[in-house]
Short mmCIF file of C-alpha atoms in Angstrom, two decimals:
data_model
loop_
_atom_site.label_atom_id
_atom_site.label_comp_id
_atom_site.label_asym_id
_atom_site.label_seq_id
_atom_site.Cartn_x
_atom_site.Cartn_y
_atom_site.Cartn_z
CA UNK A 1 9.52 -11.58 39.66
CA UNK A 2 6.06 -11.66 41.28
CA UNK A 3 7.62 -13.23 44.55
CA UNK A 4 10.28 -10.39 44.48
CA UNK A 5 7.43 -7.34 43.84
CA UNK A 6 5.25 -8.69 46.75
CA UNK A 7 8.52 -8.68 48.96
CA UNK A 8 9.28 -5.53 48.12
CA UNK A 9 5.20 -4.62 48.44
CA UNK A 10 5.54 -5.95 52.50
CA UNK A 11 8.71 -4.39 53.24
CA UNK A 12 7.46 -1.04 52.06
CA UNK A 13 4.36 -1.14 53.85
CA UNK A 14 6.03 -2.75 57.25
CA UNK A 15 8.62 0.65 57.05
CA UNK A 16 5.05 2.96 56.64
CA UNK A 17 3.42 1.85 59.69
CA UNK A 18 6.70 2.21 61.75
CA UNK A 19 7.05 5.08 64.60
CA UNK A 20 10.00 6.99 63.90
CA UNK A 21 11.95 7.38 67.19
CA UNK A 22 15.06 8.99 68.50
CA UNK A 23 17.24 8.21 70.90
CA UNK A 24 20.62 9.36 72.46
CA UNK A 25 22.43 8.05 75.59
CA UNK A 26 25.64 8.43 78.02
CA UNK A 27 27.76 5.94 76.63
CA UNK A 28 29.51 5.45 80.16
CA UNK A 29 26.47 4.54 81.55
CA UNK A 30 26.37 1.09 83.12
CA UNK A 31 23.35 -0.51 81.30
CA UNK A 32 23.79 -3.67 82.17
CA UNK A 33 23.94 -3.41 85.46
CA UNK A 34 19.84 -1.51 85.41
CA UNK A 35 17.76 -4.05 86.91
CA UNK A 36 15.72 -1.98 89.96
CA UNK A 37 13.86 1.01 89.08
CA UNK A 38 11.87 4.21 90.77
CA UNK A 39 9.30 6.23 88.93
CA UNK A 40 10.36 9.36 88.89
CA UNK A 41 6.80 11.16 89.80
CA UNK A 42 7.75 14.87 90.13
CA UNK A 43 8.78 15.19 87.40
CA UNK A 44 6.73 12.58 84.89
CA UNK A 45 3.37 13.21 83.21
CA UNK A 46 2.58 15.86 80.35
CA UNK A 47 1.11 19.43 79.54
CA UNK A 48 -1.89 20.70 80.79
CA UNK A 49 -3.31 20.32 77.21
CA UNK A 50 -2.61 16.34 77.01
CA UNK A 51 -5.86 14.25 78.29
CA UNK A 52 -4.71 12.32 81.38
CA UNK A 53 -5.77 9.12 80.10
CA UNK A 54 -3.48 9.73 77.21
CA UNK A 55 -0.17 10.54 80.31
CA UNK A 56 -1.65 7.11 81.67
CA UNK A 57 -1.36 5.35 78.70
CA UNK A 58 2.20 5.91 78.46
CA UNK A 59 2.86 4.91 82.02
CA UNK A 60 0.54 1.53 81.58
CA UNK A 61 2.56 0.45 78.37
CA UNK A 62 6.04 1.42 79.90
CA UNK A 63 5.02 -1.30 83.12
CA UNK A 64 3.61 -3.87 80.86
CA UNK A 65 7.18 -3.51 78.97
CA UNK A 66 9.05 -3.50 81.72
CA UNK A 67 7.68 -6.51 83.56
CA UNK A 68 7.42 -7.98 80.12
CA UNK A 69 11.51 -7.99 80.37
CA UNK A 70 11.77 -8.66 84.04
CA UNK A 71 12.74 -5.41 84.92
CA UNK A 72 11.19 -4.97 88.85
CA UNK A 73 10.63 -2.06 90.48
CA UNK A 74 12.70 -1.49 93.89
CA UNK A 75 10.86 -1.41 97.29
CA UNK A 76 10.44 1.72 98.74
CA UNK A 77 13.47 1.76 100.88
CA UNK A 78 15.79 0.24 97.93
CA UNK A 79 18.09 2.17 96.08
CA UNK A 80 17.06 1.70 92.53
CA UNK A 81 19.23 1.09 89.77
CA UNK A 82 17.64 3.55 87.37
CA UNK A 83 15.03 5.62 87.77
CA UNK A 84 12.12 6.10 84.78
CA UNK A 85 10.53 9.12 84.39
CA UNK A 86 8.40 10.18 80.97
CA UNK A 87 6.29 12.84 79.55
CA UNK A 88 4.17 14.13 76.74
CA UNK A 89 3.79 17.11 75.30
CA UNK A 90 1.71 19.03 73.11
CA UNK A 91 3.09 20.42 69.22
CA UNK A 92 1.08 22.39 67.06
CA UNK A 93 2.36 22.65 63.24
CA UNK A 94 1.75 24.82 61.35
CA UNK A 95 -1.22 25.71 58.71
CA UNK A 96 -0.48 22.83 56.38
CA UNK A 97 2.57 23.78 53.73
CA UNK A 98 1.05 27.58 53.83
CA UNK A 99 -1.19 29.95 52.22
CA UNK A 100 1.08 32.11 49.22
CA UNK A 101 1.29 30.70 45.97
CA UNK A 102 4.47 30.77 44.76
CA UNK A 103 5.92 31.15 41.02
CA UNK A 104 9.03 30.71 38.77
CA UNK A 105 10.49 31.35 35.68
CA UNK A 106 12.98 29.28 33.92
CA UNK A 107 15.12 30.23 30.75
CA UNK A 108 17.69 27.61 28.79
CA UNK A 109 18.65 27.24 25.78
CA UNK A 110 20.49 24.35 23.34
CA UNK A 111 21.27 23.12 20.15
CA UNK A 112 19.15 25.18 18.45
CA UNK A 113 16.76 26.12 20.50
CA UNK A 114 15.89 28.70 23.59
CA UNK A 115 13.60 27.92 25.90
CA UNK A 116 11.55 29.81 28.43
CA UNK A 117 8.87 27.92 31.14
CA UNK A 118 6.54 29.14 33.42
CA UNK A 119 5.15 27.57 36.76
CA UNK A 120 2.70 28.12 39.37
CA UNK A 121 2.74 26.38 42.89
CA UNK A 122 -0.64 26.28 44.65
CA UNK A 123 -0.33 25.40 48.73
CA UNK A 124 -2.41 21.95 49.68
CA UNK A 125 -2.52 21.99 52.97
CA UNK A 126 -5.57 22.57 55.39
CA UNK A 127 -6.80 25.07 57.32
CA UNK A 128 -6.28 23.77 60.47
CA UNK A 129 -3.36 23.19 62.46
CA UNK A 130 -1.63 19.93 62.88
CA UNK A 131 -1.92 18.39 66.36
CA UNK A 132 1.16 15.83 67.51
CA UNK A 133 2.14 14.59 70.72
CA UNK A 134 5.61 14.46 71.63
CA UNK A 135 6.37 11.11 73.60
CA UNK A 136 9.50 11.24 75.81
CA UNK A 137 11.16 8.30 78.00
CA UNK A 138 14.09 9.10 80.21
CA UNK A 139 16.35 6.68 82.22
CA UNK A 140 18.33 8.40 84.84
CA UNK A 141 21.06 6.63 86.88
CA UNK A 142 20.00 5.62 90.37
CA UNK A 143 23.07 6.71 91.90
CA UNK A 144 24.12 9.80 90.08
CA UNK A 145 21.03 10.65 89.32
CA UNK A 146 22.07 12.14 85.95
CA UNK A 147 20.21 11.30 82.49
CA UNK A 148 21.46 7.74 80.86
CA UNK A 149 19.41 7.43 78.01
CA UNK A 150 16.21 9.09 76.72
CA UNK A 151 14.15 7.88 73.67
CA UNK A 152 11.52 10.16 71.55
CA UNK A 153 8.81 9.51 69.77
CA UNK A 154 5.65 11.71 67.55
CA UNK A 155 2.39 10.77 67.03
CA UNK A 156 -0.39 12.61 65.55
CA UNK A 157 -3.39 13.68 67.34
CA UNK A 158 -5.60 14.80 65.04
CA UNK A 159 -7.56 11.28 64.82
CA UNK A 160 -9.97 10.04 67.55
CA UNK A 161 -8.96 9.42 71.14
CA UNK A 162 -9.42 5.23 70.51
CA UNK A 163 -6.66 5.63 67.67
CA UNK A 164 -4.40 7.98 69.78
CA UNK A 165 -4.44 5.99 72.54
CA UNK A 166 -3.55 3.58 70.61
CA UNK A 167 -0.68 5.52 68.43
CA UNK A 168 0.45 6.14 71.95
CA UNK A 169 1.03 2.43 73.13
CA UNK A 170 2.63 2.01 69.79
CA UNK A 171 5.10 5.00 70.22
CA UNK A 172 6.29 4.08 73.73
CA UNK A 173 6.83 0.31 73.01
CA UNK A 174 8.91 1.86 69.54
CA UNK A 175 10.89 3.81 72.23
CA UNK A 176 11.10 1.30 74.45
CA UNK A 177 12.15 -1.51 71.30
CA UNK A 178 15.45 1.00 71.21
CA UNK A 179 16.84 0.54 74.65
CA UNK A 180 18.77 -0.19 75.88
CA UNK A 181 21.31 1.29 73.49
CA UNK A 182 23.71 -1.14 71.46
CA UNK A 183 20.34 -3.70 71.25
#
C-alpha cells in the first residue's frame, strides 16, 4: 500500500511539472526523409514585447536539440530538407477569474421534506493580468515550402527572467520531444 501511494505520489507530481504542448502536422509529409535544414530568418523571432534574449533562447535550445539528434544544417548553397522557423509571442489573460460576485438559489424537495439553499461566489483572482508566452516551432518542407508540422507550447511570464528563460528551454525541448509526429 505505501509502495503503491508513493507511486502514485511521483506520477502525479512528474504530470504537474510537464509543459502542455500541441502539435498538428501534414500527414503526407515525408519525415523521414528531413535530415538538412535552413533557418527560416524572415520570418522567425517574436513580438516587439518579448525580450530578445528570451527569442534567443528558443533558437539556442532548438540547435542544441537538433545537433543533439544529428540533424545538420545545409550549406548555404544546399537545398535543405526542411526548413525551421519559430516564434514567440506575447498573451495577456485576463484579470484573474473576474471581479462580480455571483449568486444562486436552489429549491428541492423529498420524502418529506422541501428544501431551499442559498450561495454566494466571491472572485479570487488578482488584480493584475496574467502574462504567458506563446512558444511556436514550425517545420516547413524544403521543396514545397509548405508547413509540415508545427508544435505549441505556453509558459507563464509572470516569474523572473532566470525562471522564464528557463520555462522557455523547457517548452521548446517539450515541443521538440513531440516531433517528429508518430514518435
Amino acid at each position: 500500500m505505501k509502495h503503491t501511494f508513493l507511486l502514485g505520489m511521483c506520477l502525479w507530481l512528474t504530470a504537474c511539472s510537464s509543459v502542455p504542448v500541441e502539435t498538428d502536422f501534414n500527414p503526407t509529409a515525408p519525415f523521414n526523409s528531413y535530415q538538412r535544414y535552413h533557418w527560416q530568418s524572415e520570418t522567425s523571432g517574436g513580438d516587439r514585447s518579448v525580450s530578445p534574449f528570451h527569442v534567443e533562447r528558443v533558437r539556442n535550445q532548438l540547435q542544441t536539440l537538433l545537433q543533439q539528434q544529428r540533424y545538420q544544417e545545409a550549406g548555404r548553397t544546399e537545398k535543405p530538407d526542411f526548413l525551421l522557423r519559430y516564434y514567440l509571442s506575447e498573451q495577456i489573460e485576463g484579470h484573474g477569474r473576474g471581479r462580480n460576485t455571483r449568486g444562486s438559489v436552489g429549491l428541492g424537495s423529498g420524502r418529506g421534506g422541501f428544501g431551499l439553499g442559498v450561495s454566494v461566489g466571491f472572485p479570487l483572482g488578482s488584480n493584475h493580468p496574467e502574462r504567458k508566452l506563446r512558444v511556436i516551432v514550425d517545420i516547413l518542407d524544403g521543396h514545397s515550402k509548405q508547413l509540415s508540422w508545427r508544435g505549441i507550447a505556453v509558459v507563464d511570464a509572470d516569474d523572473s527572467p532566470e525562471k522564464v528563460g528557463e520555462a522557455i528551454e523547457s517548452a521548446v525541448s517539450a515541443i521538440w520531444a513531440k516531433y517528429p509526429p508518430g514518435r
